[in-house]
Coordinates of C-alpha atoms in Angstrom, one line a residue:
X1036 CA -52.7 -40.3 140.7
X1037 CA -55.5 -38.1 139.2
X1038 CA -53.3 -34.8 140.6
X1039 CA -52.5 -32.4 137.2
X1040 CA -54.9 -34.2 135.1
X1041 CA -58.1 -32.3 133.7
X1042 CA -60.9 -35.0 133.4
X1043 CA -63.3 -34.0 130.3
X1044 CA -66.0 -35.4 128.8
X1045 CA -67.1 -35.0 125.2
X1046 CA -70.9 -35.0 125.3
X1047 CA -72.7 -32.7 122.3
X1048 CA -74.1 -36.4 120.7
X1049 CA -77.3 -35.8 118.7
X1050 CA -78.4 -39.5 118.3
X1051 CA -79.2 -38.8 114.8
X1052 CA -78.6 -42.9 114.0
X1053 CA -80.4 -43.6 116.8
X1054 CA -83.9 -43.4 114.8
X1055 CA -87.0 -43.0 117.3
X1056 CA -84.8 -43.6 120.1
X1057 CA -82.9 -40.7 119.9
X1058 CA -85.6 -38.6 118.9
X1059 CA -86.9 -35.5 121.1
X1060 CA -83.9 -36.9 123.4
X1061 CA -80.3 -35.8 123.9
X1062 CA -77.9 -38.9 123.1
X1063 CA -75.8 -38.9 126.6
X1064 CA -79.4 -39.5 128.3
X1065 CA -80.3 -42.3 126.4
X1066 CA -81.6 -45.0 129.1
X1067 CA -79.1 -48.5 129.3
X1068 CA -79.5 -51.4 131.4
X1069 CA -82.8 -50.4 132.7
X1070 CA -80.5 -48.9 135.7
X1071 CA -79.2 -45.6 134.1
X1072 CA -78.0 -43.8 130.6
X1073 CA -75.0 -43.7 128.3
X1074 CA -73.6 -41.0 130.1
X1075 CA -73.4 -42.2 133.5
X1076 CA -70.4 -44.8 132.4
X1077 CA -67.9 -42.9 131.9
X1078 CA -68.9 -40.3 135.0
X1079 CA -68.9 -43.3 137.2
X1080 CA -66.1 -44.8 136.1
X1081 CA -64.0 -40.9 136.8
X1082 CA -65.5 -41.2 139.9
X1083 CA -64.4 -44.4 140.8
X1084 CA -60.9 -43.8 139.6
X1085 CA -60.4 -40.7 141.9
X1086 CA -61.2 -37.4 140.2
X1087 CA -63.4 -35.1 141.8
X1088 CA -64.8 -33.5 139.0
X1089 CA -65.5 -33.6 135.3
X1090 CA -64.9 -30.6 132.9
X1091 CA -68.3 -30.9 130.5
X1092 CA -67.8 -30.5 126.7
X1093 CA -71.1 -29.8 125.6
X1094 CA -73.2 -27.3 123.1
X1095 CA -76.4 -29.4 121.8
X1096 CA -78.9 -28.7 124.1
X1097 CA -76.3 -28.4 126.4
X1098 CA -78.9 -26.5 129.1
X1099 CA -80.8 -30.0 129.3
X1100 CA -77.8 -31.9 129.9
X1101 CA -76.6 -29.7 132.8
X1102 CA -79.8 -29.5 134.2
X1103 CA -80.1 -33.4 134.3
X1104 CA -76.1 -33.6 135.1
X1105 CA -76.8 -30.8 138.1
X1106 CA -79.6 -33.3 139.4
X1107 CA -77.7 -36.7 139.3
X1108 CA -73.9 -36.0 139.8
X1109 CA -73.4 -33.2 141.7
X1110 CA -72.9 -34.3 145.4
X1111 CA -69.8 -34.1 147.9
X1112 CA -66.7 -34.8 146.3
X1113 CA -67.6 -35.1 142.5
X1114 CA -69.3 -33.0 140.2
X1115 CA -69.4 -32.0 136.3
X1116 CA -67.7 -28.8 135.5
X1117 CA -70.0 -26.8 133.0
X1118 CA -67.2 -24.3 132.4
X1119 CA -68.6 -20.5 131.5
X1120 CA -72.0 -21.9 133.1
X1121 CA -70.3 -23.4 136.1
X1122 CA -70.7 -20.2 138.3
X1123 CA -74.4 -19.4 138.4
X1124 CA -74.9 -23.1 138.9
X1125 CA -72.6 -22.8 142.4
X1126 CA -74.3 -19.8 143.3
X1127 CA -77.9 -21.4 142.7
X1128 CA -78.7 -19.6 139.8
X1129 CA -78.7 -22.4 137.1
X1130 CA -78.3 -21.9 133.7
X1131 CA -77.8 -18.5 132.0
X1132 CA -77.5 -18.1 128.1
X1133 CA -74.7 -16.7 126.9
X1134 CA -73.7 -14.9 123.2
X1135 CA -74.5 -17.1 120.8
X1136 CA -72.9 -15.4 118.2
X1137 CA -69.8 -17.4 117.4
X1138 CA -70.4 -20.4 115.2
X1139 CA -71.4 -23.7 116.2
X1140 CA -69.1 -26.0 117.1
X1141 CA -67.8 -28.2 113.9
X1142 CA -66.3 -31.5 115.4
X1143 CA -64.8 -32.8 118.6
X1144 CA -61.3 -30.5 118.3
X1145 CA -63.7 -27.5 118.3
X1146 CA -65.1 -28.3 121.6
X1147 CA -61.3 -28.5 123.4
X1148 CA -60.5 -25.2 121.8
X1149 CA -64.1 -23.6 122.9
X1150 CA -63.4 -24.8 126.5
X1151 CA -59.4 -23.8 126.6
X1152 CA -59.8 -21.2 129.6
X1153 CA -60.6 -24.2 131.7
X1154 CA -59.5 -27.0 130.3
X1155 CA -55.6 -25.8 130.0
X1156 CA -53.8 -24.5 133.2
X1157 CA -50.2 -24.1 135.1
X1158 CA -51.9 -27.0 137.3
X1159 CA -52.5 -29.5 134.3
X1160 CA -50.2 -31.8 133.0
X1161 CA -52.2 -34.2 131.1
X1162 CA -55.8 -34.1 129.8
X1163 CA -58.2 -37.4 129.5
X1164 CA -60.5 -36.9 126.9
X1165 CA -64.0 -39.7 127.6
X1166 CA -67.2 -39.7 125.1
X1167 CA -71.0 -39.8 126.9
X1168 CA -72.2 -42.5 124.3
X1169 CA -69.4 -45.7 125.6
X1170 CA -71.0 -48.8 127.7
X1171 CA -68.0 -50.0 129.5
X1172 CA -66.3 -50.4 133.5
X1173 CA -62.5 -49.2 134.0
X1174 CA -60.1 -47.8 136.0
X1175 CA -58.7 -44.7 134.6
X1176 CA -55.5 -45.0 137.3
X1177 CA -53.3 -47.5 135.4
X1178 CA -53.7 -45.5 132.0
X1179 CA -52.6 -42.3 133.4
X1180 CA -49.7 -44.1 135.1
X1181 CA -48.3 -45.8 132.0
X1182 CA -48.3 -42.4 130.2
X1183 CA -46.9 -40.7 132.4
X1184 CA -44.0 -43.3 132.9
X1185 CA -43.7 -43.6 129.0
X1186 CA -43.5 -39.1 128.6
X1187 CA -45.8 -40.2 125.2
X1188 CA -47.4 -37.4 124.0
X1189 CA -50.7 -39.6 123.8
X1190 CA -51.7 -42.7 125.2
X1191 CA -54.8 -43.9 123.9
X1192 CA -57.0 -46.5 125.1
X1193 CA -57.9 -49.6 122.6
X1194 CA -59.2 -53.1 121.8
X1195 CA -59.3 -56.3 119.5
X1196 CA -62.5 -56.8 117.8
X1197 CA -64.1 -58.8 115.0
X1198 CA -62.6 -57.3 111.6
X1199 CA -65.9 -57.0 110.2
X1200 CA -66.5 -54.4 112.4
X1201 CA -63.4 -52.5 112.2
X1202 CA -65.0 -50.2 109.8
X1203 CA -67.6 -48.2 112.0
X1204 CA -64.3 -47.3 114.4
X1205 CA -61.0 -45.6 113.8
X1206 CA -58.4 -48.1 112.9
X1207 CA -55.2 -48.5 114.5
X1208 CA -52.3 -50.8 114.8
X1209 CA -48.9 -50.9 116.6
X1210 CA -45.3 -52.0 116.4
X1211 CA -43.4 -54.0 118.6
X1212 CA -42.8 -51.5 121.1
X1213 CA -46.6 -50.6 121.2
X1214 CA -46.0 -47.2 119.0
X1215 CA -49.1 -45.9 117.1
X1216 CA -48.4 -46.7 113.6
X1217 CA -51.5 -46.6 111.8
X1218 CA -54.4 -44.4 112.8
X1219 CA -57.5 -44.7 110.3
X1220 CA -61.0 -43.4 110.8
X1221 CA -63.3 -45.7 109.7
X1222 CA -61.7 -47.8 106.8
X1223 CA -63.1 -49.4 104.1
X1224 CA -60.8 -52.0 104.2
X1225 CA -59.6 -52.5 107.4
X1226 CA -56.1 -54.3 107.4
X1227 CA -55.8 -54.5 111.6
X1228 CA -58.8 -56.0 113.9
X1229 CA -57.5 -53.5 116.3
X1230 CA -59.9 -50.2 117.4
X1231 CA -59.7 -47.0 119.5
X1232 CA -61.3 -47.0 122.1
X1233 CA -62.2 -43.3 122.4
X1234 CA -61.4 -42.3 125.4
X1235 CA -57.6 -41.5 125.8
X1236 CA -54.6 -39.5 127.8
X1237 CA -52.6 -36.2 126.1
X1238 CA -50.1 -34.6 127.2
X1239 CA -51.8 -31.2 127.7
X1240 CA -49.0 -29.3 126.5
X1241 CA -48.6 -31.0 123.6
X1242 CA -52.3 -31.4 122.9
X1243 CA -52.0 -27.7 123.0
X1244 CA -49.5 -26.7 120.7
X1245 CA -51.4 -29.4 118.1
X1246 CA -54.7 -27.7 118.7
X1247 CA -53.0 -24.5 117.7
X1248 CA -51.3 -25.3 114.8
X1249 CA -54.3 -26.9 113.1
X1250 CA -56.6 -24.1 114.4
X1251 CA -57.0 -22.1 110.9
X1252 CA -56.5 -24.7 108.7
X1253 CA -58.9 -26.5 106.6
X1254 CA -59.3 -29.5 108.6
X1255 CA -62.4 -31.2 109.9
X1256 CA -61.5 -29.9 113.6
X1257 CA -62.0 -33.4 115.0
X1258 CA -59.6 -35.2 117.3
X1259 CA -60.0 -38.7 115.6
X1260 CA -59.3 -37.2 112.2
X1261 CA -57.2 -34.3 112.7
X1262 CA -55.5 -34.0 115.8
X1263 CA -54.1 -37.9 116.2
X1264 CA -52.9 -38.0 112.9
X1265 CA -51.0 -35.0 112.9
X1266 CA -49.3 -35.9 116.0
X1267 CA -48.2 -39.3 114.4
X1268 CA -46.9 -37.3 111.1
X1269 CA -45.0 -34.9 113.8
X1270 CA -43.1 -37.7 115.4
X1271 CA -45.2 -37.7 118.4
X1272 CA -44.8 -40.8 120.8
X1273 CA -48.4 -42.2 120.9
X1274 CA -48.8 -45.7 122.7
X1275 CA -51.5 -47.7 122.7
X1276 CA -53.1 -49.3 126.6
X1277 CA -55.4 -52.2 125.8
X1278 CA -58.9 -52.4 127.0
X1279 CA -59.4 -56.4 127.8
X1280 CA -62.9 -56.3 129.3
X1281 CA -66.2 -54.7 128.1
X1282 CA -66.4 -52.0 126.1
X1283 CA -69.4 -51.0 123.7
X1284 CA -69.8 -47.4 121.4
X1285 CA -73.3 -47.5 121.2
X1286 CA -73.8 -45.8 117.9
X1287 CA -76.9 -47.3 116.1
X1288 CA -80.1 -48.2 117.4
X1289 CA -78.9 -51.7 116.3
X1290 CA -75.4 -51.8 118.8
X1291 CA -77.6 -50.7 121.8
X1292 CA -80.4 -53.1 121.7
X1293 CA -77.4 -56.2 120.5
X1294 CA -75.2 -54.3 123.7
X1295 CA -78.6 -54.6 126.1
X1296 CA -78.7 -58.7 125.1
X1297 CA -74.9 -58.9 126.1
X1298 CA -76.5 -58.5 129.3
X1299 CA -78.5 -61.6 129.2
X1300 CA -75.5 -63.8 128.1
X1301 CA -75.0 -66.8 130.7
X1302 CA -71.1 -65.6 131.2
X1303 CA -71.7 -62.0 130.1
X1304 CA -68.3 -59.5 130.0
X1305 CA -70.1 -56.9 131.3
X1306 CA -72.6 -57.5 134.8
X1307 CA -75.8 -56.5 135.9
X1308 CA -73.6 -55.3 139.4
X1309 CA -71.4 -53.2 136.9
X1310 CA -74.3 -51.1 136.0
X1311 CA -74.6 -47.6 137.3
X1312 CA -77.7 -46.6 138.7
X1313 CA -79.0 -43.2 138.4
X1314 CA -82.9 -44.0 137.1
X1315 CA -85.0 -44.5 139.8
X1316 CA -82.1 -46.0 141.9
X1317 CA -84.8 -46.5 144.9
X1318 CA -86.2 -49.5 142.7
X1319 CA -84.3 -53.0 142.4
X1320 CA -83.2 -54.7 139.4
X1321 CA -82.6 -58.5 139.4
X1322 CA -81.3 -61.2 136.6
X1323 CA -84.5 -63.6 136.6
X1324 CA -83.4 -67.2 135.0
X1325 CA -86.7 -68.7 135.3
X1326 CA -89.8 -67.4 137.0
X1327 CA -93.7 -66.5 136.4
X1328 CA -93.9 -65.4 132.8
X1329 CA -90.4 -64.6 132.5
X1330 CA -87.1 -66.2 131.3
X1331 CA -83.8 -65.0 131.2
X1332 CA -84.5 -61.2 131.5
X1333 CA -83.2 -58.3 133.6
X1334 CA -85.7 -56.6 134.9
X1335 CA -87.2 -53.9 137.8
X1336 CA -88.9 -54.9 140.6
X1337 CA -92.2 -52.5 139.9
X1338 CA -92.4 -54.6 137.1
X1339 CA -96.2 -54.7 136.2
X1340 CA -96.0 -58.2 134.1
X1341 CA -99.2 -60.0 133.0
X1342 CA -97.9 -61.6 129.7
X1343 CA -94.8 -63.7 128.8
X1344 CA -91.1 -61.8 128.9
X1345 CA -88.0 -63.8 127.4
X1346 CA -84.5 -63.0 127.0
X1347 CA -85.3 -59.0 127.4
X1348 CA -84.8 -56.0 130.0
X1349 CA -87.5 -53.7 131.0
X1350 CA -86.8 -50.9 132.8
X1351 CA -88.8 -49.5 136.0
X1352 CA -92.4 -49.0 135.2
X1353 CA -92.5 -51.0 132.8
X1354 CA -95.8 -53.2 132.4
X1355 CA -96.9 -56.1 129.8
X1356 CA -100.6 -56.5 129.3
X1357 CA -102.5 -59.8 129.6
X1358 CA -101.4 -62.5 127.2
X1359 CA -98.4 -60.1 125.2
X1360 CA -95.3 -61.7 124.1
X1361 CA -92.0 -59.5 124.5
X1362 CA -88.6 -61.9 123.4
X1363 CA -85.3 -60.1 122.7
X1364 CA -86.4 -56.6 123.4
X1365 CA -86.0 -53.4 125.6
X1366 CA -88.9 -51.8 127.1
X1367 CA -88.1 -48.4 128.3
X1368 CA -89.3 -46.9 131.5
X1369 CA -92.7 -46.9 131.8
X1370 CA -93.1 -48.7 128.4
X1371 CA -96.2 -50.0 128.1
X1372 CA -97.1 -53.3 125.9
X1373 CA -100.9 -54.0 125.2
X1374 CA -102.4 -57.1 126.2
X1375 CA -102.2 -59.7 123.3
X1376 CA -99.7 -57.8 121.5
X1377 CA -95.9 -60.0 120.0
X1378 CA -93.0 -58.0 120.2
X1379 CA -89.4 -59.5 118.8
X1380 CA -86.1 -57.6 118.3
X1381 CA -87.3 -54.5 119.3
X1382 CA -87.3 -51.5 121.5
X1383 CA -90.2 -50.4 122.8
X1384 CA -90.2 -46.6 123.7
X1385 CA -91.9 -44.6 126.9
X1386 CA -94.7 -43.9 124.8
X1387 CA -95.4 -47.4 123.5
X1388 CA -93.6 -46.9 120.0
X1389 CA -91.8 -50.0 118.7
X1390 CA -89.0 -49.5 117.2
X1391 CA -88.3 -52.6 115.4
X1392 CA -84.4 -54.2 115.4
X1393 CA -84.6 -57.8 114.5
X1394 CA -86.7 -59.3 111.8
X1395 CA -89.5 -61.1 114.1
X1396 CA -89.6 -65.3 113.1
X1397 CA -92.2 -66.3 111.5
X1398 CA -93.5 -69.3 113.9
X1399 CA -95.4 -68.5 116.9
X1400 CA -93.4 -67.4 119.7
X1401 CA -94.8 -69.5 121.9
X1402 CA -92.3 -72.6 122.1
X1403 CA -89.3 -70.0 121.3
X1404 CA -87.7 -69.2 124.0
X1405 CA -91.0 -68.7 126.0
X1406 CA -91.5 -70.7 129.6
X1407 CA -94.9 -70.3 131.5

């Protein structure tokens, strides 16, 4: 199934809407689920779906991804491809800097064309492009089948959502032979409550030749808003494949702490078992409904807890102090909250920062939500 296709992953994120949180921190390693980061979805879910390895597409502080990625997903029979770095890291050498005298790399497009030498080969027939920053579970196998019996050029993945969100994503829409019609980045005024869902099939070939002809041109070298639409003004088959279960782009500070109280929902699309688990994967997590100073919160089992924890997740390490109030928040690893002290819609950082989401209420928390 996975045989001719080139796995990559787009991963050069700088979490610049991610306020504190993405601050002194690369975006792809951004914690989740107080199990693991963004980036370990979409690795897990290659993994899971039979590839053996991951072509990395990478430039922002590209040494500290590798070194991290080196750490957690090399093992036998999967690992991340880091391209011209990918040798000294076999031979045990790590990283080694190389010229940095071409420019930096502009948009999405730019890192395909930077990595042709091995991303394009006699041995690959299609390419699946994946983003480091999306929360969601799938099986990659069904995708690459339906292109592959359809000969589209591109086959990319998408979902329904609420219209009022449409305009954060690239719009698209379909007729009624599931053909790409419309193909919009973020619209003003969205006129289909359908989405891509970044992560998508080409036809390496043709995603080739498109790469080529817009290489030179003034364009915005970005897959989204270049390379898609000019394969839909050349004709191009593109098809659509629906994504029916979870599936978050966690682009704001805002989506990832709404995404985190998902979790906590009583019939929630997405599982605490679904998680990967790559931080501190020695320590257990567990859904607590109701226990000692805690309700309705996902949380680790070196959980140091000597307040009142409702309807949050706290990662491993994490510890409340005497007579502290935490509702609807994250508290990172090893987060620490000070005896006495309210938190409410926010995320509290590794170095106690609180970055607040949510506007807190102004009654007492005690009474809302809150169960001794």
């Amino acid at each position: 199934m996975t045989d001719g296709v080139r796995a990559t992953l787009l991963a050069g994120g700088e979490g610049r809407r991610m306020g504190a949180l993405g601050t002194g921190r690369l975006k792809p390693l951004v914690p989740f689920g107080g199990s693991c980061r963004l980036v370990d979805f979409s690795l897990a879910n290659a993994e899971a779906s039979g590839f053996g390895e991951v072509l990395l597409l990478s430039q922002y502080e590209e040494r500290q991804l590798m070194d991290d990625l080196y750490r957690t997903w090399w093992r036998p029979g999967f690992r991340v491809h880091f391209g011209p770095y990918d040798q000294p890291y076999r031979a045990g050498e790590g990283y080694r800097a190389l010229d940095r005298t071409a420019p930096p790399e502009r948009g999405t497009a730019d890192a395909l064309i930077r990595k042709a030498p091995y991303l394009f080969g006699p041995d690959t027939s299609e390419v699946l492009v994946l983003h480091a920053d999306h929360v969601y579970r799938f099986d990659y196998g069904p995708l690459i089948d339906a292109h592959r019996r359809s000969g589209a050029a591109l086959t990319l993945a998408y979902q329904r959502i609420e219209r009022r969100y449409v305009h954060l994503f690239g719009m698209v829409d379909f007729d009624a032979a599931g053909r790409l019609t419309t193909f919009v980045e973020k619209p003003a005024e969205p006129t289909s409550d359908l989405v891509f869902a970044a992560f998508c099939v080409f036809d390496a070939a043709r995603l080739h030749h498109y790469l080529e002809l817009l290489d030179g041109t003034d364009w915005q070298h970005d897959i989204s808003r270049d390379v898609i639409p000019a394969m839909l003004a050349g004709g191009e088959s593109v098809l659509g494949h629906e994504v029916r279960g979870h599936w978050e782009d966690i682009g704001t500070v805002d989506r990832y702490h709404r995404a985190h109280l998902a979790l906590l929902d009583h019939d929630p699309s997405m599982t605490v078992s679904q998680l990967p688990c790559t931080i501190r994967p020695e320590v257990a997590r567990r859904l607590v409904d109701t226990g000692p100073g805690l309700t309705r919160s996902l949380v680790a089992a070196d959980l140091v807890n000597d307040g009142l924890i409702a309807h949050s997740v706290a990662f491993p390490g994490a510890r409340v102090g005497a007579g502290a109030r935490v509702r609807r928040s994250v508290l990172l690893p090893g987060a620490t909250v000070p005896a006495g002290a309210e938190i409410d819609g926010a995320v509290v950082l590794e170095d106690g920062t609180v970055q607040q989401v949510e506007t807190p209420p102004s009654v007492e928390l005690a009474g809302v939500g809150f169960r001794g």
